[in-house]
mmCIF file with all atom_site columns, C-alpha atoms and ligand atoms in Angstrom:
data_model
loop_
_atom_site.group_PDB
_atom_site.id
_atom_site.type_symbol
_atom_site.label_atom_id
_atom_site.label_alt_id
_atom_site.label_comp_id
_atom_site.label_asym_id
_atom_site.label_entity_id
_atom_site.label_seq_id
_atom_site.pdbx_PDB_ins_code
_atom_site.Cartn_x
_atom_site.Cartn_y
_atom_site.Cartn_z
_atom_site.occupancy
_atom_site.B_iso_or_equiv
_atom_site.pdbx_formal_charge
_atom_site.auth_seq_id
_atom_site.auth_comp_id
_atom_site.auth_asym_id
_atom_site.auth_atom_id
_atom_site.pdbx_PDB_model_num
ATOM   1   C CA  . MET A 1 1   ? -5.678  17.588  -20.494 1.00 0.00 ? 19  MET A CA  1
ATOM   2   C CA  . LYS A 1 2   ? -5.797  13.810  -20.032 1.00 0.00 ? 20  LYS A CA  1
ATOM   3   C CA  . LYS A 1 3   ? -8.130  12.745  -17.362 1.00 0.00 ? 21  LYS A CA  1
ATOM   4   C CA  . HIS A 1 4   ? -6.659  10.472  -14.721 1.00 0.00 ? 22  HIS A CA  1
ATOM   5   C CA  . ILE A 1 5   ? -9.111  7.521   -14.089 1.00 0.00 ? 23  ILE A CA  1
ATOM   6   C CA  . ALA A 1 6   ? -8.288  4.777   -11.511 1.00 0.00 ? 24  ALA A CA  1
ATOM   7   C CA  . VAL A 1 7   ? -10.106 1.532   -10.804 1.00 0.00 ? 25  VAL A CA  1
ATOM   8   C CA  . TYR A 1 8   ? -10.347 0.471   -7.289  1.00 0.00 ? 26  TYR A CA  1
ATOM   9   C CA  . PRO A 1 9   ? -11.076 -3.308  -7.490  1.00 0.00 ? 27  PRO A CA  1
ATOM   10  C CA  . GLY A 1 10  ? -12.042 -5.736  -4.656  1.00 0.00 ? 28  GLY A CA  1
ATOM   11  C CA  . SER A 1 11  ? -14.471 -8.036  -3.202  1.00 0.00 ? 29  SER A CA  1
ATOM   12  C CA  . PHE A 1 12  ? -16.200 -5.411  -1.046  1.00 0.00 ? 30  PHE A CA  1
ATOM   13  C CA  . ASP A 1 13  ? -18.048 -8.191  0.848   1.00 0.00 ? 31  ASP A CA  1
ATOM   14  C CA  . PRO A 1 14  ? -18.979 -5.967  2.522   1.00 0.00 ? 32  PRO A CA  1
ATOM   15  C CA  . ILE A 1 15  ? -17.756 -2.338  2.116   1.00 0.00 ? 33  ILE A CA  1
ATOM   16  C CA  . THR A 1 16  ? -16.193 -1.006  5.325   1.00 0.00 ? 34  THR A CA  1
ATOM   17  C CA  . TYR A 1 17  ? -14.879 2.392   6.539   1.00 0.00 ? 35  TYR A CA  1
ATOM   18  C CA  . GLY A 1 18  ? -11.466 1.109   5.530   1.00 0.00 ? 36  GLY A CA  1
ATOM   19  C CA  . HIS A 1 19  ? -12.522 0.844   1.947   1.00 0.00 ? 37  HIS A CA  1
ATOM   20  C CA  . LEU A 1 20  ? -14.374 4.262   2.194   1.00 0.00 ? 38  LEU A CA  1
ATOM   21  C CA  . ASP A 1 21  ? -11.160 5.855   3.496   1.00 0.00 ? 39  ASP A CA  1
ATOM   22  C CA  . ILE A 1 22  ? -9.293  4.689   0.376   1.00 0.00 ? 40  ILE A CA  1
ATOM   23  C CA  . ILE A 1 23  ? -12.118 5.871   -1.883  1.00 0.00 ? 41  ILE A CA  1
ATOM   24  C CA  . ASP A 1 24  ? -12.163 9.436   -0.361  1.00 0.00 ? 42  ASP A CA  1
ATOM   25  C CA  . ARG A 1 25  ? -8.479  9.759   -0.524  1.00 0.00 ? 43  ARG A CA  1
ATOM   26  C CA  . GLY A 1 26  ? -8.495  8.305   -4.136  1.00 0.00 ? 44  GLY A CA  1
ATOM   27  C CA  . LEU A 1 27  ? -10.815 11.082  -5.182  1.00 0.00 ? 45  LEU A CA  1
ATOM   28  C CA  . GLU A 1 28  ? -8.124  13.631  -3.888  1.00 0.00 ? 46  GLU A CA  1
ATOM   29  C CA  . VAL A 1 29  ? -5.732  12.092  -6.294  1.00 0.00 ? 47  VAL A CA  1
ATOM   30  C CA  . PHE A 1 30  ? -7.601  10.947  -9.417  1.00 0.00 ? 48  PHE A CA  1
ATOM   31  C CA  . ASP A 1 31  ? -10.180 12.691  -11.548 1.00 0.00 ? 49  ASP A CA  1
ATOM   32  C CA  . HIS A 1 32  ? -12.391 9.741   -11.587 1.00 0.00 ? 50  HIS A CA  1
ATOM   33  C CA  . LEU A 1 33  ? -12.473 6.580   -9.516  1.00 0.00 ? 51  LEU A CA  1
ATOM   34  C CA  . ILE A 1 34  ? -14.337 3.478   -10.580 1.00 0.00 ? 52  ILE A CA  1
ATOM   35  C CA  . ILE A 1 35  ? -15.170 1.011   -7.591  1.00 0.00 ? 53  ILE A CA  1
ATOM   36  C CA  . ALA A 1 36  ? -15.256 -2.381  -9.349  1.00 0.00 ? 54  ALA A CA  1
ATOM   37  C CA  . VAL A 1 37  ? -16.699 -5.340  -7.598  1.00 0.00 ? 55  VAL A CA  1
ATOM   38  C CA  . ALA A 1 38  ? -15.140 -8.624  -8.678  1.00 0.00 ? 56  ALA A CA  1
ATOM   39  C CA  . ARG A 1 39  ? -17.921 -10.923 -9.912  1.00 0.00 ? 57  ARG A CA  1
ATOM   40  C CA  . ASN A 1 40  ? -15.681 -13.912 -9.508  1.00 0.00 ? 58  ASN A CA  1
ATOM   41  C CA  . SER A 1 41  ? -15.597 -13.273 -5.680  1.00 0.00 ? 59  SER A CA  1
ATOM   42  C CA  . GLU A 1 42  ? -19.348 -14.012 -5.307  1.00 0.00 ? 60  GLU A CA  1
ATOM   43  C CA  . LYS A 1 43  ? -19.009 -17.778 -4.773  1.00 0.00 ? 61  LYS A CA  1
ATOM   44  C CA  . LYS A 1 44  ? -16.943 -17.362 -1.624  1.00 0.00 ? 62  LYS A CA  1
ATOM   45  C CA  . GLY A 1 45  ? -18.862 -14.405 -0.215  1.00 0.00 ? 63  GLY A CA  1
ATOM   46  C CA  . LEU A 1 46  ? -21.470 -13.730 2.257   1.00 0.00 ? 64  LEU A CA  1
ATOM   47  C CA  . PHE A 1 47  ? -23.415 -11.219 0.079   1.00 0.00 ? 65  PHE A CA  1
ATOM   48  C CA  . THR A 1 48  ? -24.218 -11.526 -3.625  1.00 0.00 ? 66  THR A CA  1
ATOM   49  C CA  . THR A 1 49  ? -22.662 -9.132  -6.055  1.00 0.00 ? 67  THR A CA  1
ATOM   50  C CA  . ASP A 1 50  ? -25.965 -7.204  -6.343  1.00 0.00 ? 68  ASP A CA  1
ATOM   51  C CA  . GLU A 1 51  ? -26.327 -6.851  -2.572  1.00 0.00 ? 69  GLU A CA  1
ATOM   52  C CA  . ARG A 1 52  ? -22.659 -5.445  -2.445  1.00 0.00 ? 70  ARG A CA  1
ATOM   53  C CA  . LEU A 1 53  ? -23.400 -3.037  -5.179  1.00 0.00 ? 71  LEU A CA  1
ATOM   54  C CA  . ASP A 1 54  ? -26.621 -1.781  -3.532  1.00 0.00 ? 72  ASP A CA  1
ATOM   55  C CA  . MET A 1 55  ? -24.684 -1.145  -0.221  1.00 0.00 ? 73  MET A CA  1
ATOM   56  C CA  . ILE A 1 56  ? -21.880 0.714   -2.030  1.00 0.00 ? 74  ILE A CA  1
ATOM   57  C CA  . ARG A 1 57  ? -24.191 2.869   -3.955  1.00 0.00 ? 75  ARG A CA  1
ATOM   58  C CA  . GLU A 1 58  ? -26.390 3.620   -0.862  1.00 0.00 ? 76  GLU A CA  1
ATOM   59  C CA  . THR A 1 59  ? -23.318 4.652   0.953   1.00 0.00 ? 77  THR A CA  1
ATOM   60  C CA  . VAL A 1 60  ? -21.325 6.767   -1.471  1.00 0.00 ? 78  VAL A CA  1
ATOM   61  C CA  . GLY A 1 61  ? -24.492 8.462   -2.964  1.00 0.00 ? 79  GLY A CA  1
ATOM   62  C CA  . ASP A 1 62  ? -24.359 10.390  -6.229  1.00 0.00 ? 80  ASP A CA  1
ATOM   63  C CA  . ASN A 1 63  ? -20.883 11.659  -7.291  1.00 0.00 ? 81  ASN A CA  1
ATOM   64  C CA  . PRO A 1 64  ? -20.196 12.455  -10.886 1.00 0.00 ? 82  PRO A CA  1
ATOM   65  C CA  . ARG A 1 65  ? -16.449 11.556  -10.353 1.00 0.00 ? 83  ARG A CA  1
ATOM   66  C CA  . LEU A 1 66  ? -17.353 8.134   -8.923  1.00 0.00 ? 84  LEU A CA  1
ATOM   67  C CA  . LYS A 1 67  ? -18.664 5.080   -10.655 1.00 0.00 ? 85  LYS A CA  1
ATOM   68  C CA  . VAL A 1 68  ? -19.705 1.907   -9.045  1.00 0.00 ? 86  VAL A CA  1
ATOM   69  C CA  . ASP A 1 69  ? -19.468 -1.198  -11.388 1.00 0.00 ? 87  ASP A CA  1
ATOM   70  C CA  . THR A 1 70  ? -18.601 -4.875  -11.532 1.00 0.00 ? 88  THR A CA  1
ATOM   71  C CA  . PHE A 1 71  ? -16.292 -6.713  -13.575 1.00 0.00 ? 89  PHE A CA  1
ATOM   72  C CA  . GLU A 1 72  ? -15.520 -10.326 -14.585 1.00 0.00 ? 90  GLU A CA  1
ATOM   73  C CA  . GLY A 1 73  ? -12.295 -11.875 -16.082 1.00 0.00 ? 91  GLY A CA  1
ATOM   74  C CA  . LEU A 1 74  ? -8.950  -10.150 -16.172 1.00 0.00 ? 92  LEU A CA  1
ATOM   75  C CA  . LEU A 1 75  ? -8.721  -7.116  -14.278 1.00 0.00 ? 93  LEU A CA  1
ATOM   76  C CA  . VAL A 1 76  ? -6.251  -5.371  -16.649 1.00 0.00 ? 94  VAL A CA  1
ATOM   77  C CA  . ASP A 1 77  ? -8.680  -5.898  -19.627 1.00 0.00 ? 95  ASP A CA  1
ATOM   78  C CA  . TYR A 1 78  ? -11.443 -4.287  -17.574 1.00 0.00 ? 96  TYR A CA  1
ATOM   79  C CA  . VAL A 1 79  ? -9.058  -1.219  -16.675 1.00 0.00 ? 97  VAL A CA  1
ATOM   80  C CA  . VAL A 1 80  ? -8.096  -0.787  -20.284 1.00 0.00 ? 98  VAL A CA  1
ATOM   81  C CA  . ALA A 1 81  ? -11.770 -0.965  -21.460 1.00 0.00 ? 99  ALA A CA  1
ATOM   82  C CA  . GLN A 1 82  ? -12.672 1.737   -19.025 1.00 0.00 ? 100 GLN A CA  1
ATOM   83  C CA  . GLY A 1 83  ? -10.023 4.257   -20.382 1.00 0.00 ? 101 GLY A CA  1
ATOM   84  C CA  . ALA A 1 84  ? -8.160  3.902   -16.930 1.00 0.00 ? 102 ALA A CA  1
ATOM   85  C CA  . GLY A 1 85  ? -4.409  3.733   -16.331 1.00 0.00 ? 103 GLY A CA  1
ATOM   86  C CA  . VAL A 1 86  ? -4.212  2.900   -12.742 1.00 0.00 ? 104 VAL A CA  1
ATOM   87  C CA  . ILE A 1 87  ? -5.197  0.147   -10.289 1.00 0.00 ? 105 ILE A CA  1
ATOM   88  C CA  . LEU A 1 88  ? -5.757  1.582   -6.801  1.00 0.00 ? 106 LEU A CA  1
ATOM   89  C CA  . ARG A 1 89  ? -5.276  -0.710  -3.929  1.00 0.00 ? 107 ARG A CA  1
ATOM   90  C CA  . GLY A 1 90  ? -5.042  -0.319  -0.081  1.00 0.00 ? 108 GLY A CA  1
ATOM   91  C CA  . LEU A 1 91  ? -2.235  -1.763  1.977   1.00 0.00 ? 109 LEU A CA  1
ATOM   92  C CA  . ARG A 1 92  ? -2.647  -2.648  5.669   1.00 0.00 ? 110 ARG A CA  1
ATOM   93  C CA  . ALA A 1 93  ? -0.175  -4.831  7.385   1.00 0.00 ? 111 ALA A CA  1
ATOM   94  C CA  . VAL A 1 94  ? 2.909   -6.485  6.044   1.00 0.00 ? 112 VAL A CA  1
ATOM   95  C CA  . SER A 1 95  ? 0.746   -9.494  5.516   1.00 0.00 ? 113 SER A CA  1
ATOM   96  C CA  . ASP A 1 96  ? -1.006  -7.822  2.644   1.00 0.00 ? 114 ASP A CA  1
ATOM   97  C CA  . PHE A 1 97  ? 2.266   -7.046  0.869   1.00 0.00 ? 115 PHE A CA  1
ATOM   98  C CA  . GLU A 1 98  ? 3.219   -10.465 -0.486  1.00 0.00 ? 116 GLU A CA  1
ATOM   99  C CA  . TYR A 1 99  ? -0.119  -11.150 -2.129  1.00 0.00 ? 117 TYR A CA  1
ATOM   100 C CA  . GLU A 1 100 ? -0.355  -7.528  -3.489  1.00 0.00 ? 118 GLU A CA  1
ATOM   101 C CA  . PHE A 1 101 ? 3.213   -7.609  -4.834  1.00 0.00 ? 119 PHE A CA  1
ATOM   102 C CA  . GLN A 1 102 ? 2.482   -10.718 -6.705  1.00 0.00 ? 120 GLN A CA  1
ATOM   103 C CA  . ILE A 1 103 ? -0.685  -9.503  -8.275  1.00 0.00 ? 121 ILE A CA  1
ATOM   104 C CA  . ALA A 1 104 ? 0.769   -6.287  -9.082  1.00 0.00 ? 122 ALA A CA  1
ATOM   105 C CA  . GLN A 1 105 ? 3.666   -7.900  -10.880 1.00 0.00 ? 123 GLN A CA  1
ATOM   106 C CA  . MET A 1 106 ? 1.483   -10.238 -12.769 1.00 0.00 ? 124 MET A CA  1
ATOM   107 C CA  . ASN A 1 107 ? -0.849  -7.498  -13.832 1.00 0.00 ? 125 ASN A CA  1
ATOM   108 C CA  . HIS A 1 108 ? 2.071   -5.358  -15.214 1.00 0.00 ? 126 HIS A CA  1
ATOM   109 C CA  . THR A 1 109 ? 3.460   -8.263  -16.914 1.00 0.00 ? 127 THR A CA  1
ATOM   110 C CA  . VAL A 1 110 ? 0.112   -8.943  -18.652 1.00 0.00 ? 128 VAL A CA  1
ATOM   111 C CA  . GLN A 1 111 ? -0.645  -5.258  -19.407 1.00 0.00 ? 129 GLN A CA  1
ATOM   112 C CA  . GLU A 1 112 ? 2.389   -2.860  -19.042 1.00 0.00 ? 130 GLU A CA  1
ATOM   113 C CA  . LYS A 1 113 ? 0.131   0.187   -19.782 1.00 0.00 ? 131 LYS A CA  1
ATOM   114 C CA  . VAL A 1 114 ? -1.544  -0.312  -16.389 1.00 0.00 ? 132 VAL A CA  1
ATOM   115 C CA  . GLU A 1 115 ? 0.065   0.708   -13.188 1.00 0.00 ? 133 GLU A CA  1
ATOM   116 C CA  . THR A 1 116 ? -0.905  -0.475  -9.701  1.00 0.00 ? 134 THR A CA  1
ATOM   117 C CA  . LEU A 1 117 ? -0.737  2.296   -7.033  1.00 0.00 ? 135 LEU A CA  1
ATOM   118 C CA  . PHE A 1 118 ? -0.967  1.626   -3.385  1.00 0.00 ? 136 PHE A CA  1
ATOM   119 C CA  . MET A 1 119 ? -2.391  3.866   -0.533  1.00 0.00 ? 137 MET A CA  1
ATOM   120 C CA  . MET A 1 120 ? -1.541  3.127   2.983   1.00 0.00 ? 138 MET A CA  1
ATOM   121 C CA  . THR A 1 121 ? -4.308  2.588   5.321   1.00 0.00 ? 139 THR A CA  1
ATOM   122 C CA  . SER A 1 122 ? -5.238  5.341   7.671   1.00 0.00 ? 140 SER A CA  1
ATOM   123 C CA  . VAL A 1 123 ? -4.444  4.526   11.262  1.00 0.00 ? 141 VAL A CA  1
ATOM   124 C CA  . PRO A 1 124 ? -7.803  3.914   12.682  1.00 0.00 ? 142 PRO A CA  1
ATOM   125 C CA  . TYR A 1 125 ? -8.391  1.318   9.902   1.00 0.00 ? 143 TYR A CA  1
ATOM   126 C CA  . GLY A 1 126 ? -5.178  -0.612  9.982   1.00 0.00 ? 144 GLY A CA  1
ATOM   127 C CA  . TYR A 1 127 ? -6.740  -3.733  11.553  1.00 0.00 ? 145 TYR A CA  1
ATOM   128 C CA  . LEU A 1 128 ? -10.100 -3.430  9.674   1.00 0.00 ? 146 LEU A CA  1
ATOM   129 C CA  . SER A 1 129 ? -11.232 -5.933  6.999   1.00 0.00 ? 147 SER A CA  1
ATOM   130 C CA  . SER A 1 130 ? -14.468 -7.381  5.686   1.00 0.00 ? 148 SER A CA  1
ATOM   131 C CA  . SER A 1 131 ? -13.677 -10.682 7.132   1.00 0.00 ? 149 SER A CA  1
ATOM   132 C CA  . ILE A 1 132 ? -13.172 -9.461  10.672  1.00 0.00 ? 150 ILE A CA  1
ATOM   133 C CA  . VAL A 1 133 ? -16.410 -7.303  10.452  1.00 0.00 ? 151 VAL A CA  1
ATOM   134 C CA  . LYS A 1 134 ? -18.372 -10.391 9.406   1.00 0.00 ? 152 LYS A CA  1
ATOM   135 C CA  . GLU A 1 135 ? -16.889 -12.351 12.310  1.00 0.00 ? 153 GLU A CA  1
ATOM   136 C CA  . VAL A 1 136 ? -17.773 -9.701  14.910  1.00 0.00 ? 154 VAL A CA  1
ATOM   137 C CA  . ALA A 1 137 ? -21.283 -9.276  13.378  1.00 0.00 ? 155 ALA A CA  1
ATOM   138 C CA  . SER A 1 138 ? -21.774 -13.145 13.420  1.00 0.00 ? 156 SER A CA  1
ATOM   139 C CA  . LEU A 1 139 ? -21.039 -12.931 17.120  1.00 0.00 ? 157 LEU A CA  1
ATOM   140 C CA  . LYS A 1 140 ? -23.327 -10.095 17.443  1.00 0.00 ? 158 LYS A CA  1
ATOM   141 C CA  . GLY A 1 141 ? -20.647 -7.702  18.545  1.00 0.00 ? 159 GLY A CA  1
ATOM   142 C CA  . PRO A 1 142 ? -20.765 -3.915  17.938  1.00 0.00 ? 160 PRO A CA  1
ATOM   143 C CA  . ILE A 1 143 ? -19.983 -2.838  14.409  1.00 0.00 ? 161 ILE A CA  1
ATOM   144 C CA  . ASP A 1 144 ? -20.984 0.808   14.176  1.00 0.00 ? 162 ASP A CA  1
ATOM   145 C CA  . SER A 1 145 ? -17.403 2.048   13.967  1.00 0.00 ? 163 SER A CA  1
ATOM   146 C CA  . PHE A 1 146 ? -16.435 -0.311  11.196  1.00 0.00 ? 164 PHE A CA  1
ATOM   147 C CA  . VAL A 1 147 ? -19.164 -0.151  8.605   1.00 0.00 ? 165 VAL A CA  1
ATOM   148 C CA  . PRO A 1 148 ? -21.749 2.533   7.282   1.00 0.00 ? 166 PRO A CA  1
ATOM   149 C CA  . PRO A 1 149 ? -25.365 2.190   8.354   1.00 0.00 ? 167 PRO A CA  1
ATOM   150 C CA  . PRO A 1 150 ? -26.748 0.389   5.209   1.00 0.00 ? 168 PRO A CA  1
ATOM   151 C CA  . VAL A 1 151 ? -23.951 -2.401  5.760   1.00 0.00 ? 169 VAL A CA  1
ATOM   152 C CA  . LYS A 1 152 ? -24.861 -2.554  9.482   1.00 0.00 ? 170 LYS A CA  1
ATOM   153 C CA  . GLU A 1 153 ? -28.524 -3.088  8.727   1.00 0.00 ? 171 GLU A CA  1
ATOM   154 C CA  . ALA A 1 154 ? -27.650 -5.823  6.112   1.00 0.00 ? 172 ALA A CA  1
ATOM   155 C CA  . LEU A 1 155 ? -25.269 -7.548  8.409   1.00 0.00 ? 173 LEU A CA  1
ATOM   156 C CA  . GLU A 1 156 ? -27.896 -7.526  11.315  1.00 0.00 ? 174 GLU A CA  1
ATOM   157 C CA  . ALA A 1 157 ? -30.362 -8.913  8.860   1.00 0.00 ? 175 ALA A CA  1
ATOM   158 C CA  . LYS A 1 158 ? -28.230 -11.784 8.245   1.00 0.00 ? 176 LYS A CA  1
ATOM   159 C CA  . PHE A 1 159 ? -26.930 -12.549 11.657  1.00 0.00 ? 177 PHE A CA  1
ATOM   160 C CA  . GLY A 1 160 ? -29.463 -10.797 13.969  1.00 0.00 ? 178 GLY A CA  1
ATOM   161 C CA  . SER A 1 161 ? -28.845 -8.078  16.618  1.00 0.00 ? 179 SER A CA  1
ATOM   162 C CA  . LYS A 1 162 ? -28.429 -7.863  20.209  1.00 0.00 ? 180 LYS A CA  1
HETATM 163 P P1  . ADP B 2 .   ? -9.837  -8.293  -2.225  1.00 0.00 ? 1   ADP B P1  1
HETATM 164 O O1  . ADP B 2 .   ? -10.583 -9.633  -2.144  1.00 0.00 ? 1   ADP B O1  1
HETATM 165 O O2  . ADP B 2 .   ? -9.615  -7.930  -3.755  1.00 0.00 ? 1   ADP B O2  1
HETATM 166 O O3  . ADP B 2 .   ? -8.705  -8.169  -1.427  1.00 0.00 ? 1   ADP B O3  1
HETATM 167 P P2  . ADP B 2 .   ? -11.229 -6.479  -0.544  1.00 0.00 ? 1   ADP B P2  1
HETATM 168 O O4  . ADP B 2 .   ? -12.639 -5.972  -0.596  1.00 0.00 ? 1   ADP B O4  1
HETATM 169 O O5  . ADP B 2 .   ? -10.977 -7.334  0.795   1.00 0.00 ? 1   ADP B O5  1
HETATM 170 O O6  . ADP B 2 .   ? -10.923 -7.243  -1.866  1.00 0.00 ? 1   ADP B O6  1
HETATM 171 O O7  . ADP B 2 .   ? -10.166 -5.302  -0.443  1.00 0.00 ? 1   ADP B O7  1
HETATM 172 C C1  . ADP B 2 .   ? -10.174 -4.415  -1.606  1.00 0.00 ? 1   ADP B C1  1
HETATM 173 C C2  . ADP B 2 .   ? -8.968  -3.425  -1.437  1.00 0.00 ? 1   ADP B C2  1
HETATM 174 O O8  . ADP B 2 .   ? -9.235  -2.507  -0.264  1.00 0.00 ? 1   ADP B O8  1
HETATM 175 C C3  . ADP B 2 .   ? -7.762  -4.076  -1.299  1.00 0.00 ? 1   ADP B C3  1
HETATM 176 O O9  . ADP B 2 .   ? -6.586  -3.421  -1.868  1.00 0.00 ? 1   ADP B O9  1
HETATM 177 C C4  . ADP B 2 .   ? -7.599  -4.001  0.340   1.00 0.00 ? 1   ADP B C4  1
HETATM 178 O O10 . ADP B 2 .   ? -6.127  -4.047  0.652   1.00 0.00 ? 1   ADP B O10 1
HETATM 179 C C5  . ADP B 2 .   ? -8.092  -2.600  0.538   1.00 0.00 ? 1   ADP B C5  1
HETATM 180 N N1  . ADP B 2 .   ? -8.639  -2.551  1.819   1.00 0.00 ? 1   ADP B N1  1
HETATM 181 C C6  . ADP B 2 .   ? -9.505  -3.259  2.553   1.00 0.00 ? 1   ADP B C6  1
HETATM 182 N N2  . ADP B 2 .   ? -9.674  -2.887  3.863   1.00 0.00 ? 1   ADP B N2  1
HETATM 183 C C7  . ADP B 2 .   ? -8.848  -1.815  4.069   1.00 0.00 ? 1   ADP B C7  1
HETATM 184 C C8  . ADP B 2 .   ? -8.480  -0.964  5.070   1.00 0.00 ? 1   ADP B C8  1
HETATM 185 N N3  . ADP B 2 .   ? -8.992  -1.154  6.370   1.00 0.00 ? 1   ADP B N3  1
HETATM 186 N N4  . ADP B 2 .   ? -7.570  -0.110  4.872   1.00 0.00 ? 1   ADP B N4  1
HETATM 187 C C9  . ADP B 2 .   ? -7.046  -0.006  3.763   1.00 0.00 ? 1   ADP B C9  1
HETATM 188 N N5  . ADP B 2 .   ? -7.311  -0.632  2.741   1.00 0.00 ? 1   ADP B N5  1
HETATM 189 C C10 . ADP B 2 .   ? -8.142  -1.570  2.835   1.00 0.00 ? 1   ADP B C10 1
#
């Protein structure tokens, strides 16, 4: 039987419990999931691509159904090269919709074999984003309920702790 492989792309600067929720639920739906960190998001980020990868790997551990990787250039080319057919994205508020809609349409126009599927955020993470976590961390606010321990340590190393 054909294996269903999905790519979950993003900046992951840094990974949060909101991302991890989508990853856990994605693994319930797909045989394999590839977490793909966008290399071209490094310039505008807080962490380097390698730091983001290390935090993700430390958090998700070893799972034969999960791969952690990076990609550069056109996402749909990467998806096809990985033998995947699906791009998995998370949706939070309506504000995510316009951007995601545009990208999904563009990706489908460029590569019609690849579908984008969306998973709605779980209730506790509807407001959670990497940016808001960075902001709270920079103000030395509590971040335990937003990010896993390796990310908390990395953020405290950047911004200091109370
Ligand atoms: P990008 O810069 O590509 O949006 P992000 O790392 O911000 O990268 O997000 C990657 C994906 O994870 C996006 O589809 C985003 O909507 C989703 N995501 C981020 N935070 C959450 C959350 N709290 N709940 C659900 N999905 C989320």
